[in-house]
Amino acid sequence: MCGIVGYVGPRQATSILVDGLRRMEYRGYDSAGIAVINGTGVKIRKAAGKLSALVDKLKTETPDGTIGVGHTRWATHGAPTTPNAHPHLDQTGRIAVIHNGIIENAGTIRKALQMRGHNFKSETDTEVLAHLIGEYDTDNLEEAVASALWDVEGAYGIAVICSEEPGTVVAARNGSPLLIGVGDGEYFVASDASAILEHTRSVVYLDDGEMAVLKRDGYRVRNLTETHVEKPVNQIEWDLATIERGGYDHFMLKEIFEQPESLHNTLRGHLLEDEGTARLRGLNLSDDELKRFDRIIITACGTSWHAALIGEYMIEEMARVPVEVEYASEFRYRNPVLDDRCLVIAISQSGETADTLAAVREAKRRGARAVGLVNVVGSTIAREVDGGLYLRAGAEIGVASTKAFNSQVGALAMVSLRLARLKNLSVLQGRDFIRALNRLPDQIKQILDRAPEIERLATKYHKAGNCLYLGRGVNFPVALEGALKLKEISYIHAEGYPAAEMKHGPIALIDENMPVVFIAPKDAVYSKIVSNVEEVKARKGRVIALVTEGDVEIAKLAEDTFTLPQTHDLLTPILASVPLQLFSYYVAVLRGCNVDQPRNLAKSVTVE
Ligand code: F6R
């Protein structure tokens, strides 16, 4: 989604801004622009399309100046054109604004400003905000921004510069992530730490309602009423290598191959084999509190929602606590029944997904305890929940979530184990589960070593127009996730279904052109899924089956099979998802798709 970067210091701003925007390309965007101040006013350069279009423009007309702001825009208000690209200027052309989020009352403000003689050059809510700030500006940019923000409703992360204050960047946040980078005699603002990581690892995370004023000799955080708010400086632990491709063709492939390590990191330090349980101090919940919950709601979006569904199977099976899984976007506007005996678990890779964040706030407002399973350290959800676990999967740059998904499932497995041991799971069963968890990283590695087998399958099936994914029990969500991975990066229409549900409708689609991927490990529902495979075969469907090593029955029926190492029934999703990730990756590459930045998608969905 949109990216913000800003700079003030002794160096030329343009290249710092462009490099920062490049680092945020993975978030998804459709136009880009920068504004730089020098002695002759605000210089704006912007272009629709990829960053390379802006870079081409800059080759002939690079603005000089040591203070500036840059933006990648993911269109919400108005088409992805150059006039709609940020930065936007106020009526006088002195003030430049970049903005992530949506100003909900922009229409009303626009009309009022038009009546006062303002002319707009774009369809954006951001230009409205720029004009509003311009109206308030007499000689103090900081106060003008603060005054304008009192009038604004909606979500924003903004950075503002003004040619009459050529040493100041003003930033503000409400509902859209923003951080300050503290360098040596230079300061940055960014919506994503990756934009500034090559310059500094010291960051200050802004909270909603806060502003920051950056000058060459220092920075100050404030809010709309108080001019000084004390904030801690945090150190970012990951380094540049984690956000670079490291020899892989795409981030997605790199992240799929990182899974033995990323899953190991998720589990590391939590599993107590002797006691057959998991130590999850981050949840901030005592054993008595955990035992008291008589219901759990897991809320998330997209791939994280699929992980949540797997969590539902795990927790109910192991701990016998009723679980509901809710799309965060639905949960936030429903009237959910919540009380203090209900635990809400929010799952998010980015920790910034607007719907999931709103669901957390709603859950807390209604008196429930909310914990988070979040990957990005210091993200908004991580800071707002009552407790939680960091996934420790490392930076995930590819838009299609892969390693974070398996870390989410790993974290849910640990939550299930902890709850189950407090209820009726024996220490021996707990130990078995831990041993199975600990074997997973090596088993994933064995699967990855056989990536060429999957590549061959992709070569065979990559021209398909549709694809069906079927699974049962805990592997039904894996079918959903397999289908999502395929459609989002290869644009092949794909659907996931519980295998038995197929005969209630989707079976009509099956003919000799339809690949049907079965997730069919040797588990409690194996014999049932064999019947479903027969049903597809009878209609000439092309069956691709993921089966457990040693399986012969399905292998006889399927056109192609891929074997999975043996594991605990509830942990098969972690192994089965890996070949499905590889399959979508290779199919997308063969179809010439932009794997890391699929069309219309954004890595972190910070608007509703
Ligand atoms: C799909 C994908 C998305 C995200 C969803 C939630 O590959 O990545 O469906 O899972 O946008 O994002 P997070 O987990 O950051 O809240």
XYZ file of C-alpha atoms and ligand atoms in Angstrom:
624
model
C 0.000 0.000 0.000
C 1.115 3.673 -0.202
C 4.621 4.457 1.026
C 5.968 7.600 2.698
C 9.561 8.697 3.031
C 10.919 12.089 4.083
C 14.385 13.487 4.749
C 16.068 16.486 6.338
C 19.839 16.675 6.763
C 23.040 17.665 5.025
C 22.804 15.290 2.023
C 21.009 15.649 -1.311
C 17.447 14.465 -0.699
C 16.429 13.159 -4.135
C 18.500 9.971 -4.187
C 17.658 9.192 -0.549
C 13.951 9.564 -1.321
C 14.106 7.454 -4.490
C 16.086 4.700 -2.732
C 13.551 4.744 0.096
C 10.669 4.446 -2.370
C 12.454 1.569 -4.091
C 12.679 -0.285 -0.780
C 8.925 0.112 -0.355
C 8.011 -1.001 -3.880
C 7.029 -4.400 -2.502
C 4.083 -2.818 -0.708
C 2.260 -2.298 -4.021
C 1.618 1.079 -5.690
C 0.621 2.589 -9.007
C 2.344 5.999 -9.141
C 5.234 7.760 -7.423
C 6.509 11.250 -6.757
C 8.891 13.437 -4.773
C 9.036 17.061 -3.613
C 12.341 18.725 -2.749
C 12.978 22.226 -1.441
C 15.859 24.454 -2.417
C 16.300 28.217 -2.581
C 13.843 28.475 -5.461
C 10.735 26.869 -3.965
C 9.220 23.394 -3.935
C 10.238 21.201 -6.877
C 7.826 18.368 -7.615
C 8.432 15.414 -9.904
C 5.875 12.643 -10.277
C 4.849 9.893 -12.658
C 2.103 7.313 -13.054
C 3.176 3.679 -13.155
C 6.304 2.107 -11.767
C 9.093 3.941 -9.978
C 11.250 3.507 -13.072
C 8.999 6.073 -14.826
C 9.803 8.625 -12.103
C 13.500 7.729 -12.211
C 13.495 8.344 -15.993
C 12.032 11.806 -15.425
C 14.624 12.549 -12.758
C 17.474 11.712 -15.155
C 16.788 14.899 -17.073
C 15.574 17.107 -14.236
C 16.961 16.137 -10.800
C 15.883 18.655 -8.171
C 18.630 19.913 -5.830
C 17.933 20.266 -2.136
C 18.600 18.666 1.222
C 15.027 18.351 2.434
C 12.181 16.528 0.760
C 9.376 13.987 0.803
C 8.615 11.037 -1.468
C 5.578 8.846 -1.976
C 4.349 5.728 -3.715
C 0.582 5.857 -4.179
C -1.918 2.990 -4.259
C -5.010 4.612 -5.743
C -8.085 5.079 -3.554
C -9.540 8.527 -4.446
C -9.060 9.003 -8.196
C -7.357 6.938 -10.899
C -3.607 6.146 -10.811
C -2.623 9.101 -13.023
C 0.271 11.560 -12.781
C -1.966 14.475 -11.611
C -3.340 12.271 -8.825
C 0.142 11.105 -7.755
C 1.574 12.678 -4.587
C 3.020 15.105 -3.503
C 0.202 17.630 -3.770
C 0.599 21.375 -3.386
C -1.592 23.893 -1.616
C -3.230 26.780 -3.486
C -0.108 28.939 -3.230
C 2.350 26.241 -4.312
C 4.461 26.648 -1.143
C 3.319 23.582 0.787
C 3.728 19.985 -0.413
C 1.907 17.065 1.212
C 2.199 13.298 0.888
C -0.443 11.165 2.516
C -1.333 7.530 3.202
C -4.901 6.721 4.211
C -8.285 8.233 3.431
C -9.672 11.621 4.528
C -13.325 10.752 4.915
C -14.721 14.302 4.993
C -12.587 15.453 2.032
C -15.719 16.037 -0.107
C -17.193 18.517 2.372
C -13.887 20.327 2.909
C -13.284 20.486 -0.855
C -16.652 22.186 -1.406
C -16.019 24.701 1.368
C -12.563 25.503 -0.036
C -13.936 25.834 -3.578
C -16.444 28.375 -2.307
C -13.491 30.307 -0.934
C -11.812 30.336 -4.360
C -9.619 27.230 -4.259
C -8.963 25.345 -7.507
C -7.973 21.694 -7.476
C -5.784 19.942 -10.007
C -6.458 16.364 -8.895
C -9.322 14.198 -7.653
C -7.514 13.329 -4.436
C -8.378 13.828 -0.794
C -4.689 14.635 -0.251
C -4.795 17.785 -2.354
C -7.758 18.915 -0.248
C -5.634 18.459 2.875
C -2.748 20.404 1.296
C -5.064 23.325 0.530
C -6.521 23.212 4.019
C -3.055 23.378 5.595
C -2.253 26.252 3.232
C -5.294 28.174 4.486
C -4.095 27.912 8.072
C -0.482 28.750 7.300
C 0.585 32.178 8.321
C 4.197 31.680 9.271
C 4.323 28.411 11.210
C 3.994 25.126 9.337
C 3.747 23.003 12.480
C 0.752 24.967 13.793
C -0.867 25.079 10.356
C -0.730 21.278 10.118
C -2.060 20.865 13.664
C -4.939 23.277 12.977
C -5.878 21.564 9.724
C -5.862 18.140 11.364
C -8.547 19.260 13.832
C -10.874 19.605 10.818
C -10.066 16.263 9.287
C -11.873 12.934 9.772
C -10.396 9.646 8.629
C -7.068 7.906 8.539
C -3.790 9.492 7.668
C -0.053 9.283 7.795
C 1.314 12.508 6.312
C 4.569 14.347 5.714
C 4.535 18.040 4.863
C 7.174 20.542 3.750
C 6.943 24.257 2.995
C 9.279 26.411 0.888
C 9.117 29.166 3.515
C 10.441 26.821 6.217
C 13.141 25.058 4.210
C 14.561 23.220 7.245
C 11.403 21.507 8.565
C 9.437 18.345 7.825
C 6.159 17.981 9.723
C 4.657 14.504 9.990
C 1.446 13.244 11.583
C -0.254 9.946 12.130
C -3.801 8.799 12.714
C -4.566 5.224 11.730
C -1.765 4.836 9.205
C 1.718 3.764 10.309
C 4.545 6.271 10.526
C 7.944 6.298 12.182
C 10.814 8.706 12.626
C 14.336 7.623 11.751
C 16.970 9.159 14.006
C 20.278 9.492 12.171
C 23.520 11.283 12.909
C 22.712 14.930 12.129
C 19.885 13.845 9.826
C 16.299 12.729 10.337
C 13.840 10.646 8.339
C 10.156 9.923 8.334
C 8.788 6.737 6.797
C 5.716 4.563 6.756
C 7.897 1.446 6.673
C 11.271 0.964 8.354
C 12.691 -0.706 5.239
C 12.705 2.723 3.528
C 15.323 4.121 5.895
C 17.121 1.062 7.222
C 20.250 1.699 5.195
C 20.677 5.037 6.998
C 19.644 4.279 10.567
C 18.232 1.568 12.798
C 17.075 3.961 15.529
C 13.387 4.666 15.157
C 10.557 6.320 17.040
C 7.128 4.847 16.316
C 4.406 7.477 16.228
C 1.040 6.615 17.770
C -2.342 7.782 16.549
C -2.906 11.464 17.199
C 0.812 12.260 17.263
C 2.854 14.605 15.128
C 6.593 14.983 14.655
C 8.618 18.026 13.716
C 11.982 17.190 12.125
C 14.715 19.779 11.678
C 18.396 19.493 10.841
C 19.345 19.865 14.495
C 16.787 17.501 16.036
C 13.222 16.259 16.203
C 10.292 16.630 18.556
C 7.130 14.550 18.936
C 3.891 16.270 19.930
C 0.148 15.770 19.624
C -2.614 18.129 18.575
C -2.782 19.807 21.980
C 0.589 19.347 23.687
C 3.769 20.542 22.007
C 6.018 17.873 23.534
C 5.445 14.133 24.044
C 8.211 11.874 25.370
C 8.820 8.844 23.129
C 11.307 5.970 23.360
C 13.848 5.356 20.586
C 13.690 1.715 19.437
C 16.402 -0.263 17.679
C 15.441 -2.290 14.614
C 17.054 -5.705 14.820
C 16.886 -6.935 11.245
C 19.431 -5.672 8.763
C 19.481 -4.814 5.085
C 20.252 -8.380 3.971
C 16.863 -9.529 5.233
C 15.110 -7.152 2.865
C 17.261 -8.014 -0.143
C 16.789 -10.962 -2.496
C 20.068 -12.717 -1.647
C 20.524 -14.477 -4.987
C 16.909 -15.604 -5.451
C 14.945 -14.442 -8.496
C 12.092 -13.209 -6.341
C 11.418 -12.383 -2.707
C 8.598 -14.903 -2.716
C 10.950 -17.746 -3.630
C 13.506 -16.582 -1.075
C 10.837 -16.488 1.610
C 9.485 -19.938 0.709
C 13.028 -21.293 1.052
C 13.561 -19.499 4.363
C 10.805 -21.503 6.032
C 12.942 -24.118 7.796
C 14.669 -21.252 9.573
C 11.701 -18.937 10.001
C 9.545 -21.666 11.533
C 12.418 -22.719 13.779
C 12.677 -19.094 14.947
C 8.944 -18.967 15.689
C 9.145 -22.071 17.864
C 12.528 -21.309 19.431
C 12.523 -20.886 23.207
C 8.825 -21.650 23.644
C 8.677 -25.439 23.754
C 9.249 -27.214 27.077
C 9.670 -30.830 26.101
C 9.896 -32.269 29.624
C 6.656 -30.651 30.675
C 5.051 -31.318 27.284
C 3.863 -27.745 26.996
C 4.671 -24.322 25.558
C 5.870 -21.291 27.508
C 4.139 -18.219 26.095
C 4.985 -15.417 28.486
C 4.268 -12.757 25.878
C 0.560 -13.498 26.069
C 0.540 -11.851 29.520
C -2.009 -14.411 30.667
C -1.623 -16.552 33.774
C -2.675 -20.209 33.734
C -5.763 -19.307 35.752
C -6.716 -16.630 33.265
C -6.170 -18.996 30.335
C -8.333 -21.636 31.993
C -11.128 -19.142 32.588
C -11.738 -18.390 28.904
C -14.731 -20.353 27.727
C -14.619 -19.109 24.128
C -12.004 -17.891 21.681
C -12.491 -15.661 18.653
C -9.674 -15.516 16.126
C -9.807 -12.584 13.758
C -7.657 -11.783 10.711
C -7.747 -11.121 6.961
C -6.655 -13.069 3.872
C -3.900 -15.606 4.358
C -3.787 -14.838 8.081
C -7.498 -15.719 8.198
C -6.673 -19.104 6.679
C -4.106 -19.647 9.423
C -6.844 -18.720 11.907
C -9.094 -21.464 10.501
C -6.317 -23.991 11.049
C -6.028 -22.643 14.600
C -9.733 -23.319 15.100
C -9.269 -26.997 14.248
C -6.187 -27.238 16.467
C -7.588 -25.511 19.535
C -10.945 -27.280 19.445
C -9.355 -30.675 18.856
C -6.630 -30.320 21.471
C -8.009 -27.980 24.110
C -11.773 -28.476 23.629
C -12.450 -24.730 23.819
C -15.017 -23.439 21.293
C -13.420 -21.210 18.656
C -14.973 -18.873 16.115
C -12.983 -17.424 13.237
C -14.088 -14.018 12.006
C -13.005 -11.924 9.046
C -11.745 -8.794 10.792
C -13.600 -6.624 8.275
C -16.907 -8.244 9.331
C -16.152 -8.460 13.026
C -15.506 -4.735 13.344
C -18.981 -3.791 12.094
C -21.000 -6.645 13.595
C -22.421 -6.666 17.039
C -20.302 -9.539 18.356
C -21.172 -11.168 21.647
C -18.114 -10.630 23.813
C -17.349 -10.656 27.489
C -14.346 -11.037 29.733
C -14.463 -14.846 29.371
C -13.809 -14.540 25.671
C -10.238 -14.356 24.379
C -9.735 -12.573 21.072
C -6.661 -13.563 19.052
C -5.728 -11.224 16.194
C -3.352 -12.584 13.547
C -1.410 -10.289 11.255
C 1.908 -10.488 9.445
C 2.245 -6.729 9.038
C 0.541 -5.716 12.263
C -0.895 -2.787 10.323
C -3.934 -4.232 8.523
C -6.634 -1.614 9.099
C -9.523 -4.074 9.527
C -7.621 -6.299 11.959
C -6.514 -3.297 13.982
C -10.106 -2.042 14.139
C -11.258 -5.514 15.251
C -8.702 -5.472 18.084
C -9.910 -2.056 19.205
C -13.549 -3.152 19.073
C -12.787 -6.311 21.063
C -10.976 -4.314 23.738
C -13.721 -1.698 23.843
C -16.222 -4.471 24.599
C -14.163 -5.772 27.482
C -12.525 -8.830 25.879
C -8.826 -9.620 26.251
C -7.089 -9.231 22.897
C -3.779 -10.866 22.087
C -1.854 -10.753 18.824
C 0.205 -13.145 16.722
C 2.153 -10.562 14.746
C 5.320 -10.627 12.674
C 6.400 -6.990 12.411
C 7.977 -5.818 15.648
C 6.696 -2.461 16.884
C 3.708 -2.499 14.499
C 0.462 -0.914 15.606
C -1.403 -4.136 16.395
C 1.606 -5.439 18.324
C 1.590 -2.265 20.405
C -2.155 -2.149 21.029
C -2.923 -5.737 22.062
C -2.896 -6.814 25.705
C -0.211 -9.370 24.933
C 0.937 -11.699 22.213
C 3.661 -13.527 20.395
C 5.993 -12.193 17.781
C 6.251 -14.673 14.910
C 9.958 -13.949 14.349
C 9.649 -15.049 10.703
C 11.859 -12.154 9.536
C 10.872 -9.443 7.068
C 8.354 -10.674 4.504
C 8.641 -8.600 1.349
C 6.850 -10.688 -1.316
C 3.233 -9.561 -1.467
C 2.040 -13.164 -1.297
C 2.455 -14.281 2.288
C 4.329 -17.567 2.646
C 6.717 -17.894 5.571
C 4.550 -15.715 7.795
C 1.617 -18.086 7.177
C 3.526 -21.104 8.420
C 4.841 -19.169 11.387
C 1.276 -18.148 12.230
C 0.220 -21.802 12.146
C 3.266 -22.690 14.270
C 2.323 -20.021 16.821
C -1.273 -21.255 16.888
C -0.013 -24.782 17.462
C 1.845 -23.533 20.536
C -1.216 -21.677 21.832
C -3.274 -24.858 21.319
C -0.693 -26.914 23.174
C -0.568 -24.527 26.115
C -4.357 -24.425 26.414
C -4.663 -28.178 25.964
C -2.140 -28.913 28.704
C -4.147 -26.722 31.057
C -7.223 -28.806 30.211
C -6.953 -32.499 29.453
C -3.922 -33.218 27.250
C -1.481 -35.589 28.942
C 2.187 -34.801 29.311
C 3.004 -37.690 26.969
C 0.672 -36.378 24.273
C 2.176 -32.915 24.783
C 5.686 -34.302 24.300
C 4.655 -36.117 21.113
C 3.228 -32.898 19.751
C 6.431 -31.003 20.604
C 8.586 -33.640 18.913
C 6.426 -33.377 15.810
C 6.723 -29.569 15.895
C 10.488 -29.748 16.254
C 10.773 -32.082 13.261
C 8.915 -29.679 10.967
C 11.827 -27.404 9.939
C 13.816 -30.418 8.655
C 10.759 -31.859 6.967
C 10.125 -28.551 5.190
C 13.735 -28.658 4.037
C 13.183 -32.146 2.581
C 10.200 -30.786 0.634
C 12.160 -27.769 -0.605
C 14.958 -30.057 -1.823
C 12.359 -31.550 -4.170
C 11.271 -28.193 -5.620
C 12.135 -29.377 -9.177
C 9.291 -31.949 -8.906
C 6.861 -29.109 -8.275
C 8.392 -27.060 -11.056
C 7.648 -29.945 -13.454
C 4.029 -30.005 -12.292
C 3.812 -26.254 -12.836
C 5.146 -26.671 -16.360
C 2.447 -29.247 -17.038
C -0.475 -27.260 -15.611
C 0.438 -23.593 -15.994
C -1.885 -22.989 -18.923
C -5.005 -24.019 -16.978
C -7.773 -21.426 -16.843
C -9.231 -22.671 -13.546
C -8.129 -24.824 -10.667
C -9.914 -26.433 -7.744
C -8.280 -27.151 -4.368
C -9.920 -29.674 -2.045
C -9.089 -30.780 1.482
C -10.862 -32.033 4.575
C -10.649 -31.227 8.267
C -7.591 -29.192 9.181
C -6.507 -29.316 5.532
C -9.628 -27.582 4.244
C -8.076 -24.160 5.107
C -4.931 -25.338 3.279
C -7.103 -25.774 0.173
C -8.326 -22.190 0.621
C -4.772 -20.950 1.018
C -3.497 -22.942 -1.990
C -6.231 -21.416 -4.142
C -5.542 -17.894 -2.860
C -1.812 -18.224 -3.561
C -2.486 -19.366 -7.115
C -5.048 -16.707 -7.979
C -3.255 -13.754 -6.438
C 0.039 -14.203 -8.254
C -0.812 -16.103 -11.464
C -4.346 -14.676 -12.016
C -5.678 -18.199 -12.635
C -9.164 -18.510 -11.216
C -8.939 -20.933 -8.308
C -11.313 -22.028 -5.547
C -10.782 -23.952 -2.344
C -13.504 -26.190 -0.914
C -13.986 -28.827 1.740
C -13.644 -31.946 -0.424
C -17.070 -33.343 0.408
C -18.768 -30.032 -0.304
C -17.666 -30.358 -3.930
C -20.680 -32.505 -4.811
C -23.026 -29.710 -3.709
C -22.108 -27.491 -6.640
C -18.470 -27.195 -7.779
C -18.582 -30.722 -9.202
C -20.425 -29.182 -12.158
C -17.144 -27.523 -13.159
C -15.158 -30.733 -13.413
C -14.185 -31.926 -16.850
C -11.006 -33.132 -18.556
C -9.532 -29.603 -18.430
C -9.918 -29.001 -14.714
C -6.883 -29.587 -12.467
C -8.073 -30.574 -8.993
C -5.487 -30.388 -6.226
C -6.254 -32.690 -3.293
C -4.587 -32.250 0.070
C -4.907 -35.874 1.123
C -2.450 -36.924 3.842
C -2.957 -40.213 5.657
C -5.035 -38.853 8.526
C -8.352 -39.574 10.234
C -10.408 -38.600 7.171
C -8.189 -40.336 4.612
C -10.749 -42.944 3.487
C -13.326 -40.175 2.990
C -11.014 -38.185 0.768
C -10.219 -41.278 -1.321
C -13.943 -41.352 -2.213
C -13.795 -37.669 -3.190
C -10.813 -38.365 -5.446
C -12.847 -41.177 -7.091
C -15.709 -38.733 -7.708
C -13.408 -36.324 -9.527
C -11.769 -39.144 -11.507
C -15.190 -40.406 -12.591
C -15.737 -37.011 -14.245
C -12.323 -37.037 -15.921
C -10.896 -34.291 -13.676
C -7.090 -34.109 -13.557
C -6.151 -35.033 -10.004
C -2.946 -33.718 -8.432
C -2.639 -35.133 -4.917
C -0.483 -34.275 -1.933
C -0.199 -37.550 -0.064
C 1.798 -38.985 2.819
C 4.994 -40.907 2.031
C 4.170 -44.562 1.369
C 0.626 -43.874 0.137
C -0.361 -46.196 -2.706
C -4.133 -45.917 -2.880
C -4.421 -42.292 -4.028
C -1.236 -42.571 -6.075
C -3.077 -45.137 -8.225
C -5.966 -42.764 -8.853
C -4.161 -39.453 -9.273
C -2.542 -38.183 -12.448
C 0.263 -36.655 -10.351
C 1.243 -36.992 -6.723
C 3.663 -35.228 -4.413
C 4.563 -36.983 -1.173
C 4.729 -35.272 2.207
C 6.739 -36.491 5.201
C 4.725 -38.087 8.009
C 3.735 -35.732 10.834
C 1.079 -35.198 13.521
C -2.344 -34.937 11.809
C -2.872 -31.364 13.031
C 0.488 -30.233 11.686
C 0.042 -31.441 8.097
C -1.056 -27.916 6.996
C 2.484 -26.630 7.595
C 4.002 -29.260 5.316
C 1.226 -29.289 2.716
C 1.275 -25.531 2.213
C 4.931 -25.553 1.071
C 4.466 -27.431 -2.255
C 1.344 -25.356 -2.889
C 3.347 -22.138 -2.432
C 6.012 -23.450 -4.815
C 3.372 -24.540 -7.340
C 1.811 -21.043 -7.486
C 5.247 -19.461 -7.669
C 6.430 -21.562 -10.631
C 3.082 -21.249 -12.428
C 3.188 -17.454 -12.070
C 6.774 -17.290 -13.343
C 5.902 -19.473 -16.347
C 2.969 -17.171 -17.126
C 5.264 -14.144 -16.995
C 3.540 -12.565 -13.983
C 5.131 -10.075 -11.605
C 5.413 -12.470 -8.675
C 6.506 -10.055 -5.966
C 4.135 -7.268 -6.925
C 0.954 -8.792 -8.302
C -1.453 -6.378 -9.948
C -3.821 -4.407 -7.690
C -2.435 -5.955 -4.507
C -0.683 -4.281 -1.615
C 1.513 -5.885 1.016
C 0.044 -4.082 3.943
C -3.598 -3.048 3.625
C -3.776 0.037 5.804
C -7.126 1.286 4.486
C -10.556 -0.287 4.980
C -2.069 -13.040 0.703
C -1.794 -12.021 1.695
C -2.937 -11.277 2.272
C -2.673 -10.966 3.763
C -3.784 -10.058 4.316
C -3.590 -9.797 5.786
O -0.900 -13.691 0.293
O -0.668 -11.759 2.026
O -4.144 -11.960 2.112
O -2.616 -12.165 4.461
O -3.792 -8.846 3.620
O -2.354 -9.195 6.023
P -1.691 -9.196 7.449
O -1.354 -10.597 7.784
O -0.486 -8.324 7.296
O -2.695 -8.622 8.404
